[in-house]
Amino acid sequence: MRVQEVLLENNNRRYILVDEEGFPVIPVVKYLKYLDTTGKSRNTLKTYCYALKQYFVFLQEKRRITEKFV
């Protein structure tokens, strides 16, 4: 998983979370879009995206560990 910076037409930047296959993680994209529409700063959006990346990686690891024992 990685955070991808996206440059928009008007030189604004957004951040999205991309999975291992290169597809955006839709719940994160929607949440960051919501934060953007509420006027959060670019640094806030970037920080949230990295924090959500850590959370989703944690969930993936937890699932792998759980599957080993089930």
PDB file of C-alpha atoms in Angstrom:
ATOM      1  CA  MET A   1       0.000   0.000   0.000  1.00  0.00           C
ATOM      2  CA  ARG A   2       1.205   3.476  -0.736  1.00  0.00           C
ATOM      3  CA  VAL A   3       0.098   7.092  -0.614  1.00  0.00           C
ATOM      4  CA  GLN A   4      -0.114   8.665  -4.058  1.00  0.00           C
ATOM      5  CA  GLU A   5      -0.049  12.415  -4.608  1.00  0.00           C
ATOM      6  CA  VAL A   6      -2.408  13.522  -7.381  1.00  0.00           C
ATOM      7  CA  LEU A   7      -1.961  16.852  -9.141  1.00  0.00           C
ATOM      8  CA  LEU A   8      -5.263  18.340 -10.301  1.00  0.00           C
ATOM      9  CA  GLU A   9      -5.899  20.745 -13.189  1.00  0.00           C
ATOM     10  CA  ASN A  10      -5.856  23.850 -11.001  1.00  0.00           C
ATOM     11  CA  ASN A  11      -2.477  22.897  -9.417  1.00  0.00           C
ATOM     12  CA  ASN A  12      -4.203  21.648  -6.286  1.00  0.00           C
ATOM     13  CA  ARG A  13      -2.870  18.447  -4.798  1.00  0.00           C
ATOM     14  CA  ARG A  14      -4.802  15.583  -3.314  1.00  0.00           C
ATOM     15  CA  TYR A  15      -3.687  12.351  -1.767  1.00  0.00           C
ATOM     16  CA  ILE A  16      -5.111   8.894  -2.271  1.00  0.00           C
ATOM     17  CA  LEU A  17      -4.301   5.506  -0.836  1.00  0.00           C
ATOM     18  CA  VAL A  18      -3.439   2.873  -3.448  1.00  0.00           C
ATOM     19  CA  ASP A  19      -3.401  -0.867  -2.757  1.00  0.00           C
ATOM     20  CA  GLU A  20      -0.770  -3.386  -3.876  1.00  0.00           C
ATOM     21  CA  GLU A  21      -2.495  -3.860  -7.228  1.00  0.00           C
ATOM     22  CA  GLY A  22      -2.520  -0.133  -7.981  1.00  0.00           C
ATOM     23  CA  PHE A  23      -6.212   0.447  -7.277  1.00  0.00           C
ATOM     24  CA  PRO A  24      -7.423   3.243  -5.003  1.00  0.00           C
ATOM     25  CA  VAL A  25      -8.824   2.261  -1.615  1.00  0.00           C
ATOM     26  CA  ILE A  26     -12.326   3.660  -2.112  1.00  0.00           C
ATOM     27  CA  PRO A  27     -13.362   4.247   1.545  1.00  0.00           C
ATOM     28  CA  VAL A  28     -10.195   6.293   2.094  1.00  0.00           C
ATOM     29  CA  VAL A  29     -10.686   8.247  -1.142  1.00  0.00           C
ATOM     30  CA  LYS A  30     -14.260   9.096  -0.153  1.00  0.00           C
ATOM     31  CA  TYR A  31     -13.259  10.155   3.360  1.00  0.00           C
ATOM     32  CA  LEU A  32     -10.417  12.358   2.112  1.00  0.00           C
ATOM     33  CA  LYS A  33     -12.756  13.924  -0.450  1.00  0.00           C
ATOM     34  CA  TYR A  34     -15.197  14.699   2.353  1.00  0.00           C
ATOM     35  CA  LEU A  35     -12.417  16.313   4.395  1.00  0.00           C
ATOM     36  CA  ASP A  36     -11.364  18.335   1.355  1.00  0.00           C
ATOM     37  CA  THR A  37     -14.899  19.643   0.812  1.00  0.00           C
ATOM     38  CA  THR A  38     -15.072  20.708   4.459  1.00  0.00           C
ATOM     39  CA  GLY A  39     -12.023  22.904   3.919  1.00  0.00           C
ATOM     40  CA  LYS A  40      -9.264  20.930   5.618  1.00  0.00           C
ATOM     41  CA  SER A  41      -5.726  21.946   4.669  1.00  0.00           C
ATOM     42  CA  ARG A  42      -3.539  19.991   2.267  1.00  0.00           C
ATOM     43  CA  ASN A  43      -1.196  19.014   5.109  1.00  0.00           C
ATOM     44  CA  THR A  44      -4.131  17.652   7.107  1.00  0.00           C
ATOM     45  CA  LEU A  45      -5.290  15.565   4.146  1.00  0.00           C
ATOM     46  CA  LYS A  46      -1.771  14.216   3.640  1.00  0.00           C
ATOM     47  CA  THR A  47      -1.385  13.341   7.323  1.00  0.00           C
ATOM     48  CA  TYR A  48      -4.769  11.606   7.430  1.00  0.00           C
ATOM     49  CA  CYS A  49      -3.917   9.616   4.305  1.00  0.00           C
ATOM     50  CA  TYR A  50      -0.657   8.348   5.831  1.00  0.00           C
ATOM     51  CA  ALA A  51      -2.415   7.513   9.106  1.00  0.00           C
ATOM     52  CA  LEU A  52      -5.133   5.593   7.258  1.00  0.00           C
ATOM     53  CA  LYS A  53      -2.424   3.737   5.332  1.00  0.00           C
ATOM     54  CA  GLN A  54      -0.908   2.566   8.616  1.00  0.00           C
ATOM     55  CA  TYR A  55      -4.342   1.485   9.842  1.00  0.00           C
ATOM     56  CA  PHE A  56      -5.155  -0.481   6.681  1.00  0.00           C
ATOM     57  CA  VAL A  57      -1.736  -2.175   6.735  1.00  0.00           C
ATOM     58  CA  PHE A  58      -2.394  -3.129  10.366  1.00  0.00           C
ATOM     59  CA  LEU A  59      -5.763  -4.628   9.397  1.00  0.00           C
ATOM     60  CA  GLN A  60      -4.153  -6.634   6.591  1.00  0.00           C
ATOM     61  CA  GLU A  61      -1.490  -8.020   8.930  1.00  0.00           C
ATOM     62  CA  LYS A  62      -4.074  -8.868  11.563  1.00  0.00           C
ATOM     63  CA  ARG A  63      -6.118 -10.740   8.951  1.00  0.00           C
ATOM     64  CA  ARG A  64      -3.041 -12.728   7.836  1.00  0.00           C
ATOM     65  CA  ILE A  65      -2.176 -13.684  11.398  1.00  0.00           C
ATOM     66  CA  THR A  66      -5.781 -14.671  12.142  1.00  0.00           C
ATOM     67  CA  GLU A  67      -6.007 -16.810   8.991  1.00  0.00           C
ATOM     68  CA  LYS A  68      -2.917 -18.768  10.080  1.00  0.00           C
ATOM     69  CA  PHE A  69      -4.624 -19.926  13.261  1.00  0.00           C
ATOM     70  CA  VAL A  70      -8.117 -20.574  11.921  1.00  0.00           C
TER      71      VAL A  70
END
